[in-house]
XYZ file of C-alpha atoms in Angstrom:
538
model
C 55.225 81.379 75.824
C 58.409 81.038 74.139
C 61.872 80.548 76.085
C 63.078 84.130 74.690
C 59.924 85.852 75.498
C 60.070 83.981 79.150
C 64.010 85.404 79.377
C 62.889 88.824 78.414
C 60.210 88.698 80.738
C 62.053 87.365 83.420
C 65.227 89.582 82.855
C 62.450 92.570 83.329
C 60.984 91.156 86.733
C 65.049 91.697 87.983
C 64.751 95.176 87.546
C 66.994 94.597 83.932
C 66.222 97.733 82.467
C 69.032 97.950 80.186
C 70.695 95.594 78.075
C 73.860 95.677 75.957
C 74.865 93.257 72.847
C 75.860 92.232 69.943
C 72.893 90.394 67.881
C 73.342 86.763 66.565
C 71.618 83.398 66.264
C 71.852 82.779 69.663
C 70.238 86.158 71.015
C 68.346 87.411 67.933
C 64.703 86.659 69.311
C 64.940 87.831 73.290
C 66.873 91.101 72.262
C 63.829 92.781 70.744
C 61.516 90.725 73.198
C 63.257 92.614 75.618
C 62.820 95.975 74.069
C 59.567 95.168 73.594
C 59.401 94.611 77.480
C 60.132 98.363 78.110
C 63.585 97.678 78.197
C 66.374 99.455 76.653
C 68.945 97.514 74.135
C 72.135 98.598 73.708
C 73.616 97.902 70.208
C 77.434 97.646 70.321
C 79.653 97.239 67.508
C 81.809 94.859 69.662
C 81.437 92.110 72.087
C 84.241 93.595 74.329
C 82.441 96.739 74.566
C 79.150 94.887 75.940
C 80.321 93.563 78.353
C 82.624 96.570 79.075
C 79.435 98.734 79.120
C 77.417 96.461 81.824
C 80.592 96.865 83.876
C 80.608 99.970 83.586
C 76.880 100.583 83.937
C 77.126 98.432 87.054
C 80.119 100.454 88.837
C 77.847 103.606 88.631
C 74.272 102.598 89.141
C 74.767 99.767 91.974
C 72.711 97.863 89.833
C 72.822 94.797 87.666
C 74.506 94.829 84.694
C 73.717 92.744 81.523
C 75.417 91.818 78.293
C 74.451 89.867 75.671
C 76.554 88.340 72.513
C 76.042 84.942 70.693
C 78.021 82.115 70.557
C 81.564 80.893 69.493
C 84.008 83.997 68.687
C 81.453 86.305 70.343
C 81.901 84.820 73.643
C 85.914 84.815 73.276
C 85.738 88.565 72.073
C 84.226 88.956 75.183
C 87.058 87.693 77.484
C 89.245 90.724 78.069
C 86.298 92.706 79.105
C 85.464 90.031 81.186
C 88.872 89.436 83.314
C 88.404 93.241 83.779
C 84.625 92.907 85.475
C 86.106 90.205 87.756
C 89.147 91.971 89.376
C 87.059 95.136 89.478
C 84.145 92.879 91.746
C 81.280 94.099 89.091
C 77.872 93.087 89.356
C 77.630 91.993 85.576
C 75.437 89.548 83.983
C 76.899 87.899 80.248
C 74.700 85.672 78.562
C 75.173 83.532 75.926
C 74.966 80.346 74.597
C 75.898 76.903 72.859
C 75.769 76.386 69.000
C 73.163 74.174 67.722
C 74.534 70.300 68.498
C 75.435 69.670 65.205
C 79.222 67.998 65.553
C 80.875 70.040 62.741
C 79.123 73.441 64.243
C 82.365 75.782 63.981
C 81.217 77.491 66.734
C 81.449 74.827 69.039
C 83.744 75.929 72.341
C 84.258 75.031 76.161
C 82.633 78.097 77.294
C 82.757 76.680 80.899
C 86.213 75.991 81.242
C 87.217 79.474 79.446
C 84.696 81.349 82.124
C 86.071 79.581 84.939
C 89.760 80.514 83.835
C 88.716 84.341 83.999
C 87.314 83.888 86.887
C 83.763 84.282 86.752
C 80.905 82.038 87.662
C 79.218 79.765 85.445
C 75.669 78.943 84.982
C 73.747 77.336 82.415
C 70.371 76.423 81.622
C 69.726 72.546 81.631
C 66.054 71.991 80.477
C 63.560 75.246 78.954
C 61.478 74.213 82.000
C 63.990 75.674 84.232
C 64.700 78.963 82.642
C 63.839 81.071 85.425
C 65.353 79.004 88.012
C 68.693 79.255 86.565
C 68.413 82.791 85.859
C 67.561 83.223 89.405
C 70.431 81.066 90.292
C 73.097 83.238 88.363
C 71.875 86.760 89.791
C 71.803 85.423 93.538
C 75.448 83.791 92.933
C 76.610 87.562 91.138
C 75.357 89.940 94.609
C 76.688 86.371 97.078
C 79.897 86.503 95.386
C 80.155 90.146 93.968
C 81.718 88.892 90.481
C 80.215 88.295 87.056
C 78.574 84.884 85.906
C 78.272 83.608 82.698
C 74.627 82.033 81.721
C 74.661 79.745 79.135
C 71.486 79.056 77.408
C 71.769 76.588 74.552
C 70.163 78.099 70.898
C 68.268 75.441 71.062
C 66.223 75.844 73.762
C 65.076 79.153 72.634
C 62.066 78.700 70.429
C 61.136 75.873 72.753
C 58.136 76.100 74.265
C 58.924 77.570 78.565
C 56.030 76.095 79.993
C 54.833 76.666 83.397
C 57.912 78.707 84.925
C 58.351 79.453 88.781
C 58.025 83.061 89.587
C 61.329 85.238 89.802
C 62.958 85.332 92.954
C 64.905 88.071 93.770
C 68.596 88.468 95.036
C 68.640 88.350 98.930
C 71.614 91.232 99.530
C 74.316 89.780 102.317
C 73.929 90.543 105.589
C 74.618 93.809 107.189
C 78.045 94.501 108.744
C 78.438 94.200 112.377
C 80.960 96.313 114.299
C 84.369 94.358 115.461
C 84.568 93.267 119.094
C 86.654 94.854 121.098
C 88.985 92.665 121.964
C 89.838 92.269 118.223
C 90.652 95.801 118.361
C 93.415 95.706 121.024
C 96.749 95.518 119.317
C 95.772 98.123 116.670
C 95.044 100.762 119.171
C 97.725 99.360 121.054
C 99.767 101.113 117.897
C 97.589 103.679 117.318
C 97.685 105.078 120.291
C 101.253 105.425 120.461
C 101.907 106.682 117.368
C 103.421 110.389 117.514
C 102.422 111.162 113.687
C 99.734 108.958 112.358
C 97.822 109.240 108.829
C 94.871 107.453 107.930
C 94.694 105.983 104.348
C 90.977 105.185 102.886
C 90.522 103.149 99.686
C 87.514 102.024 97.816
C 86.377 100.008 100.254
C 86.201 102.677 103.249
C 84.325 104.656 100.370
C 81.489 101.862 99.525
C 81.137 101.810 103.102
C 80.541 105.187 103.565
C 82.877 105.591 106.118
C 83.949 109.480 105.529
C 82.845 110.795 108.818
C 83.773 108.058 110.967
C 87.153 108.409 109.690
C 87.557 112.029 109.847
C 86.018 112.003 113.621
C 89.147 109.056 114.213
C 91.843 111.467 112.556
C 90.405 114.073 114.439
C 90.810 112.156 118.032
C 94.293 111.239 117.269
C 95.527 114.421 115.104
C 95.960 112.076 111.690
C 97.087 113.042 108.233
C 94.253 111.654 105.761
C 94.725 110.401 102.342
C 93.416 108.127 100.348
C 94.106 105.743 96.996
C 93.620 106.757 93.620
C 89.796 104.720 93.827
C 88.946 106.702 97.557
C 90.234 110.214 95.507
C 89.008 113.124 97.150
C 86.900 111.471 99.936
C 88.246 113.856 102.384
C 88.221 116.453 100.077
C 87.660 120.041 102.022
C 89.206 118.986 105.480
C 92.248 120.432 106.764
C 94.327 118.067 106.732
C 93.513 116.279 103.298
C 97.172 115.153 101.636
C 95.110 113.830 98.714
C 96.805 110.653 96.860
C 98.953 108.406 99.070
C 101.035 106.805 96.639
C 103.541 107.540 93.256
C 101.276 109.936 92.287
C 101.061 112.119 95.586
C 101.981 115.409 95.334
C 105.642 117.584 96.969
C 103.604 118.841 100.449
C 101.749 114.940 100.635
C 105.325 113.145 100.003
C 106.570 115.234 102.785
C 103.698 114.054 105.134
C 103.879 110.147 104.172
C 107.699 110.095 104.959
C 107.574 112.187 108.343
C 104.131 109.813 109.671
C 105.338 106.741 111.980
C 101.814 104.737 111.737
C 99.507 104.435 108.630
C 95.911 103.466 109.682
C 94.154 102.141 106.191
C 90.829 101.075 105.758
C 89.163 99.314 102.721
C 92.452 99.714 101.168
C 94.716 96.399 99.223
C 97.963 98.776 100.023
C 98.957 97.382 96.308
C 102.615 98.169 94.734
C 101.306 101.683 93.594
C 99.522 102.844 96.642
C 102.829 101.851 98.879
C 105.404 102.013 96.075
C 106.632 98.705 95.981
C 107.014 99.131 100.143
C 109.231 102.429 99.807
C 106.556 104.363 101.571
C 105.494 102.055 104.364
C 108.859 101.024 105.289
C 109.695 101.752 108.618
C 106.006 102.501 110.218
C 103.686 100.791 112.088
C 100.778 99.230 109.715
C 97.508 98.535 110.726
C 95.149 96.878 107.845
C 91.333 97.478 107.997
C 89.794 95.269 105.476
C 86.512 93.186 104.979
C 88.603 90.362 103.006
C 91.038 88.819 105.441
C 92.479 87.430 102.308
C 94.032 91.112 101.290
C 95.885 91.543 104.772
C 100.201 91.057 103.564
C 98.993 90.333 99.915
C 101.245 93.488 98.904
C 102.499 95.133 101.887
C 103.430 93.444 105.538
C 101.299 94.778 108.157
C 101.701 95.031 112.344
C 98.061 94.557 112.897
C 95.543 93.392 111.002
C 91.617 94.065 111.800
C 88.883 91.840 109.922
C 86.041 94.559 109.299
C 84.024 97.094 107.794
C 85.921 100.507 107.330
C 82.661 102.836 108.660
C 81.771 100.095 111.774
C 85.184 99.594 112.527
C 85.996 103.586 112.896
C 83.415 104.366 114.637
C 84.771 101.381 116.999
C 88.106 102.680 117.651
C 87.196 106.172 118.180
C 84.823 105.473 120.605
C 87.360 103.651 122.709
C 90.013 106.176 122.405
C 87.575 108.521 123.333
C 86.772 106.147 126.212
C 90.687 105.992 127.078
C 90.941 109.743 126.816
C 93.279 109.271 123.980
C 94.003 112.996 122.494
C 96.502 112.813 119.625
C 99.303 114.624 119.048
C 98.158 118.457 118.200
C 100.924 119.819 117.291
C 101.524 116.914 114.386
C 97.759 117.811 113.063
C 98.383 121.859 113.301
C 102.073 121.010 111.015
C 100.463 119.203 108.732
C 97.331 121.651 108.189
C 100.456 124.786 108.239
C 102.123 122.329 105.386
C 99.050 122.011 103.411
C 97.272 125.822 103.632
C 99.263 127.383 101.392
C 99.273 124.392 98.861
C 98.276 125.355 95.066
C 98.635 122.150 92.669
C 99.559 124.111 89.554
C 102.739 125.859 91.491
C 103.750 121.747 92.457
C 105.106 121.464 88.895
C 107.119 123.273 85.842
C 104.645 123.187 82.884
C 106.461 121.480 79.607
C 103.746 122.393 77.378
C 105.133 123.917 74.009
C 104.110 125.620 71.091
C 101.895 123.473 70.003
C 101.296 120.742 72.988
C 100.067 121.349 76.337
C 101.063 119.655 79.831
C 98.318 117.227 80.930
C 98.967 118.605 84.226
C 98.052 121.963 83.493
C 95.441 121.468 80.949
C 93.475 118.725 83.747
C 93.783 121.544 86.322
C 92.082 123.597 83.493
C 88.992 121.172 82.433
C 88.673 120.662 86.475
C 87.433 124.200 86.871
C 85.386 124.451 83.672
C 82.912 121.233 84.374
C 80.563 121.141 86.893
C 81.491 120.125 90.070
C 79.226 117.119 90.032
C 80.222 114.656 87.319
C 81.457 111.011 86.703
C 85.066 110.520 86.157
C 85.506 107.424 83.836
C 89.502 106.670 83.180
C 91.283 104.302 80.703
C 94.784 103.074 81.962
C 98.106 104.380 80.349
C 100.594 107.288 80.968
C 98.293 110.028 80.937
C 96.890 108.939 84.292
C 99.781 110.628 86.215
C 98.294 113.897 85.165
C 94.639 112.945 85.063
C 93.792 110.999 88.751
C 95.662 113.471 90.538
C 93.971 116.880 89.002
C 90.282 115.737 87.546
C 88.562 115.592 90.876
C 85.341 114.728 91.795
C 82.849 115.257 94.379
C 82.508 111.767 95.399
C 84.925 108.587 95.652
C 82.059 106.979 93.920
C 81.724 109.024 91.062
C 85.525 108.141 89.774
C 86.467 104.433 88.372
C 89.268 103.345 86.197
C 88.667 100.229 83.918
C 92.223 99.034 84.471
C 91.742 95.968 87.202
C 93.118 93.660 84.462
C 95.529 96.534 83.166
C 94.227 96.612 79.487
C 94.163 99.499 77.917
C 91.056 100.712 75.601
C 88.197 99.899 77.657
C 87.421 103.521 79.138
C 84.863 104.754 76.089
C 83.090 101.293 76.678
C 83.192 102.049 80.247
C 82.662 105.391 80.578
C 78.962 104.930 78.041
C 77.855 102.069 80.432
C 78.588 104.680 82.516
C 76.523 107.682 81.132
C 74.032 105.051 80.699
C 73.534 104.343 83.797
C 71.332 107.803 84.304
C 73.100 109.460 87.682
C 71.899 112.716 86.704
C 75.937 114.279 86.178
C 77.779 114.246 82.961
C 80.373 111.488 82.583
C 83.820 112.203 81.254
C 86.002 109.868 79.987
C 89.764 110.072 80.193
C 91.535 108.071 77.323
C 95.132 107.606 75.885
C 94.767 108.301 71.968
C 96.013 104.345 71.472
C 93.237 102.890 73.473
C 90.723 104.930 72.172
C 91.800 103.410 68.539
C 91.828 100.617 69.666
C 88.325 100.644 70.464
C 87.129 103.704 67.681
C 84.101 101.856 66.191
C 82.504 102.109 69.940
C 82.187 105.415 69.718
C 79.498 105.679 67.110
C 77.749 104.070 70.111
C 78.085 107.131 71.907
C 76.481 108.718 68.563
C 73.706 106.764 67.957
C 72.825 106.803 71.943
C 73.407 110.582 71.645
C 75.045 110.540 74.926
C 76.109 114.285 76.374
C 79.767 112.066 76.889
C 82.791 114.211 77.254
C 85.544 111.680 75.796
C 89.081 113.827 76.408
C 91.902 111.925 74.393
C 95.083 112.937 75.896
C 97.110 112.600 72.493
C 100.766 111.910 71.885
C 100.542 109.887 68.720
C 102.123 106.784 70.102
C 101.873 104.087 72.597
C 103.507 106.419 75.090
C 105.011 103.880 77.688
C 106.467 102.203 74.869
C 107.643 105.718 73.220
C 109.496 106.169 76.494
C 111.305 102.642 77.178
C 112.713 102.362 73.687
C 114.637 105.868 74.065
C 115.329 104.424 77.782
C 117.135 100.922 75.962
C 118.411 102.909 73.002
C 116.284 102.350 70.613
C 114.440 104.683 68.133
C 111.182 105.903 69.776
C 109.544 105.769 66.761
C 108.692 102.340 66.549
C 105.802 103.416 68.700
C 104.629 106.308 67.207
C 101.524 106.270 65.055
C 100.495 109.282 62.231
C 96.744 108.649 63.626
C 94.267 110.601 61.441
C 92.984 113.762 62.650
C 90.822 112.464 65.747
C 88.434 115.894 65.380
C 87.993 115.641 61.897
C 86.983 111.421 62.762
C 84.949 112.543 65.572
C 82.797 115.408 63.218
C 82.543 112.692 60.435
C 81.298 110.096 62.985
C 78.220 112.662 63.973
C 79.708 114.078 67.121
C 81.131 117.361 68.253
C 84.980 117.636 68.450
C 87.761 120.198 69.720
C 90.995 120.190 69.036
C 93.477 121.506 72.016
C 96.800 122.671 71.481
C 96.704 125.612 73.865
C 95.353 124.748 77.807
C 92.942 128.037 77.499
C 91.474 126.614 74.814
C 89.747 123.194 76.934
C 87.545 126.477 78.407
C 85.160 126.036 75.377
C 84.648 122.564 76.864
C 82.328 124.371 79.577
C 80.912 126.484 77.416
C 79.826 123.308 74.955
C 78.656 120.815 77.588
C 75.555 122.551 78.846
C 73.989 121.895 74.866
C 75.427 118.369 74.274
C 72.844 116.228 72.635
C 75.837 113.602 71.817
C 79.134 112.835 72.718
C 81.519 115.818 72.499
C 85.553 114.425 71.672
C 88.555 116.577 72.965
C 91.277 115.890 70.893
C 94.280 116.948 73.695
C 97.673 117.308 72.160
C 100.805 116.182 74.164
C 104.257 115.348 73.334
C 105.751 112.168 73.154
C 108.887 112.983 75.060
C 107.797 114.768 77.619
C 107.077 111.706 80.247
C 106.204 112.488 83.976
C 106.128 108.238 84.817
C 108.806 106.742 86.864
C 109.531 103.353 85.157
């Protein structure tokens, strides 16, 4: 057996069932040896987009995920994607490898020192003979250190012959949390039981952990507020005294609530410049910091009491020594709060500035939210639009929402959000772009296409970079330097093989329900916005 056949077959025996890339020298002969494995192969028309779809694929399937390009520029096309894998924590595999060792080989690069610098682990395989060793090596040191790795495996080494190759060995997943003594629990209940108006913030940690009921049966000892961050959205969707988003983008009743609370409780959460605004919204209370990674405790925001630990275990801790304490929270905090919240409707928060022929992304994401299914995956790009989107697109789990903006590039969220649909959850996957990252990245959507992925890809559209748009006029200058006369997006879309709507008017995103249940491809929504009208606080 061949190395590429033995990498195929080896990929397979780690559960690899799907694989994205871009074919060259260096992959050409596993890539169909793969397929021919039972596997799935990806073609993408980019290198960025490979490796953005294994992240993606990996965020929603809990799985490994793979990407493949060849060597040289592929591997440097790759990088942005890459950064963006590692400060997202993504279980993603990237192969690739060295030219052939010819000295004047213009492919020739320092793909270890470049992998290193994003942050990723590097592997490489030293000798055919070891192929599956070092293949096992890369996917234990991906689930150890929850991060991507690299694998470089020389071109040369591929139509060797494998030879006698160790069986695979699988992944051994890190141990199981264990609950925090007690003792280490002291000074925060020291603070949490003397707070008069607590709140409890969850992140995306508290939701990995599962850690919804534990939390809600703590808020409901001590009478807490609950919110969460933009990646914990709508985790405590339902209960009473849900605020929603803690952060610049919560709404007028949820403001109210932050600024009255004296103690915020959060769990699995960074408390980053966003989620505390720069320290405007924690100024002033009590902070206690729940976190697995000691590491994150005063990385944005100073903290009273800081508790190493996992966000479910460490709940379930506290509330069973308040309970033991007879601690009973402050009722009449908890019955304000739920008064506050009652009569709450999100589309009477705001003054819509849609005109004649643009809508308000407020009011047209309160719209789409109650003509998809309740069950679906939330995919976002980064950009101005968010402010509109994270807030109003819900869904029904923490887990079913991710933004691919951990490295703050924008046009990665089609990539994303078809390693996403990929993935095979069983709900329909939107994805939430600006119109300049979606150019950016336009060729990946005949992905989509040719995959004919039931992808709802909503481009909130204000023909320009719309940050930019909004600065210039801020310094004086002529917005227009940012503005772009885009082609029609629909009329691309159609032309492309997909199905494509135009939306000028918010009824009109109803059609969007009508369309999705018959999707046999990717369906665009081409949402028109104005320029000028800018909801962002810069």
């Amino acid at each position: 057996m061949k190395v590429y056949q033995a990498l195929a077959d080896a990929l397979a025996r780690h559960g690899v069932d799907t694989l994205f890339g871009l074919m060259g020298n260096a992959n050409l002969l596993y890539l169909p040896a793969f397929a021919d494995t039972g596997g799935q192969f990806v073609a993408v028309t980019h290198e960025a987009g490979a490796v953005a779809m294994a992240d993606g694929y990996a965020r929603m399937s809990g799985r490994l995920g793979v990407a493949s390009v060849t060597h040289g520029p592929a591997f440097t096309n790759t990088l942005t994607s890459l950064v963006e894998a590692v400060r997202s924590h993504s279980q993603v595999l990237l192969i690739t490898g060295d030219p052939p060792l010819i000295p004047s080989h213009f492919h020739h690069f320092d793909i270890e020192t470049v992998t290193k610098a994003a942050g990723a682990g590097y592997e490489r395989v030293y000798e055919p003979a070891s192929l599956v060793r070092d293949l096992d090596r890369a996917v234990r040191r991906i689930v150890a250190e929850r991060r991507p790795v690299v694998l470089n495996i020389p071109i040369g080494f591929m139509g060797a012959e494998a030879g006698a190759q160790p069986p695979v060995t699988l992944p051994v997943p890190p141990p199981e949390p264990a609950p925090p003594a007690a003792r280490a629990l002291d000074g925060a209940l020291g603070l949490i039981g003397s707070a008069k108006r607590p709140l409890i913030l969850a992140g995306h940690g508290a939701a990995v952990s599962g850690a919804r009921d534990s939390l809600v049966a703590l808020a409901d000892r001590i009478g807490a507020a609950l919110a969460t961050t933009v990646l914990g959205k709508e985790m405590f969707a339902g209960h009473p005294r849900d605020i929603g988003i803690f952060g610049s983008l919560a709404h007028s009743v949820a403001g109210t609530v932050i600024a009255e609370s004296d103690c915020v409780i959060a769990f699995g959460a960074s408390l980053n410049m966003w989620t505390a605004l720069n320290g405007d919204l924690t100024r002033g209370k009590r902070i206690v910091h729940v976190d697995t990674d000691p590491g994150r405790f005063g990385s944005y925001t100073p903290v009273d009491e800081a508790v190493a630990g996992d966000a479910r275990l460490t709940a379930l801790a506290m509330d069973s020594l308040l309970e033991r304490a007879g601690h009973g929270g402050n009722r009449h905090w908890a019955e304000r709060t739920e008064k506050a919240l009652a009569g709450f409707a999100p589309e009477a928060d705001f003054t819509d500035l849609g005109g004649a022929d643009t809508v308000d992304i407020r009011s047209a994401m309160i719209r789409l939210d109650r003509v998809l299914p309740e069950r679906r995956t939330v995919v976002s790009d980064i950009g101005r639009f968010n402010v509109g989107v994270w807030p109003h697109l819900r869904v029904a789990d923490p887990l079913h929402f991710t933004t691919m903006g951990g490295f703050g590039s924008i046009g990665l969220g089609l990539a994303g959000a078809i390693g996403a649909a990929l993935a095979g959850a069983g709900r329909p996957v939107v994805a939430t772009l600006g119109d300049g990252g979606f150019m950016m990245h336009l060729a990946e959507f005949t992905t989509a296409v040719r995959e004919r992925l039931p992808l709802v890809v909503v481009v909130l559209d204000d023909g320009a970079y719309g940050a930019e748009h909004y600065k210039l006029k801020n310094h004086g200058y002529d917005p227009a330097h940012s503005a772009f006369a885009w082609p029609d997006l629909a009329a691309l879309a159609t032309t492309m093989g997909a199905r494509a709507l135009t939306v000028r008017r918010t009824e009109e995103l109803d059609a969007v329900g009508a369309l999705l249940p018959e999707l046999d491809g990717p369906l665009l929504v081409d949402v028109r916005l104005d320029p000028d009208v800018n909801l962002v606080r810069y």
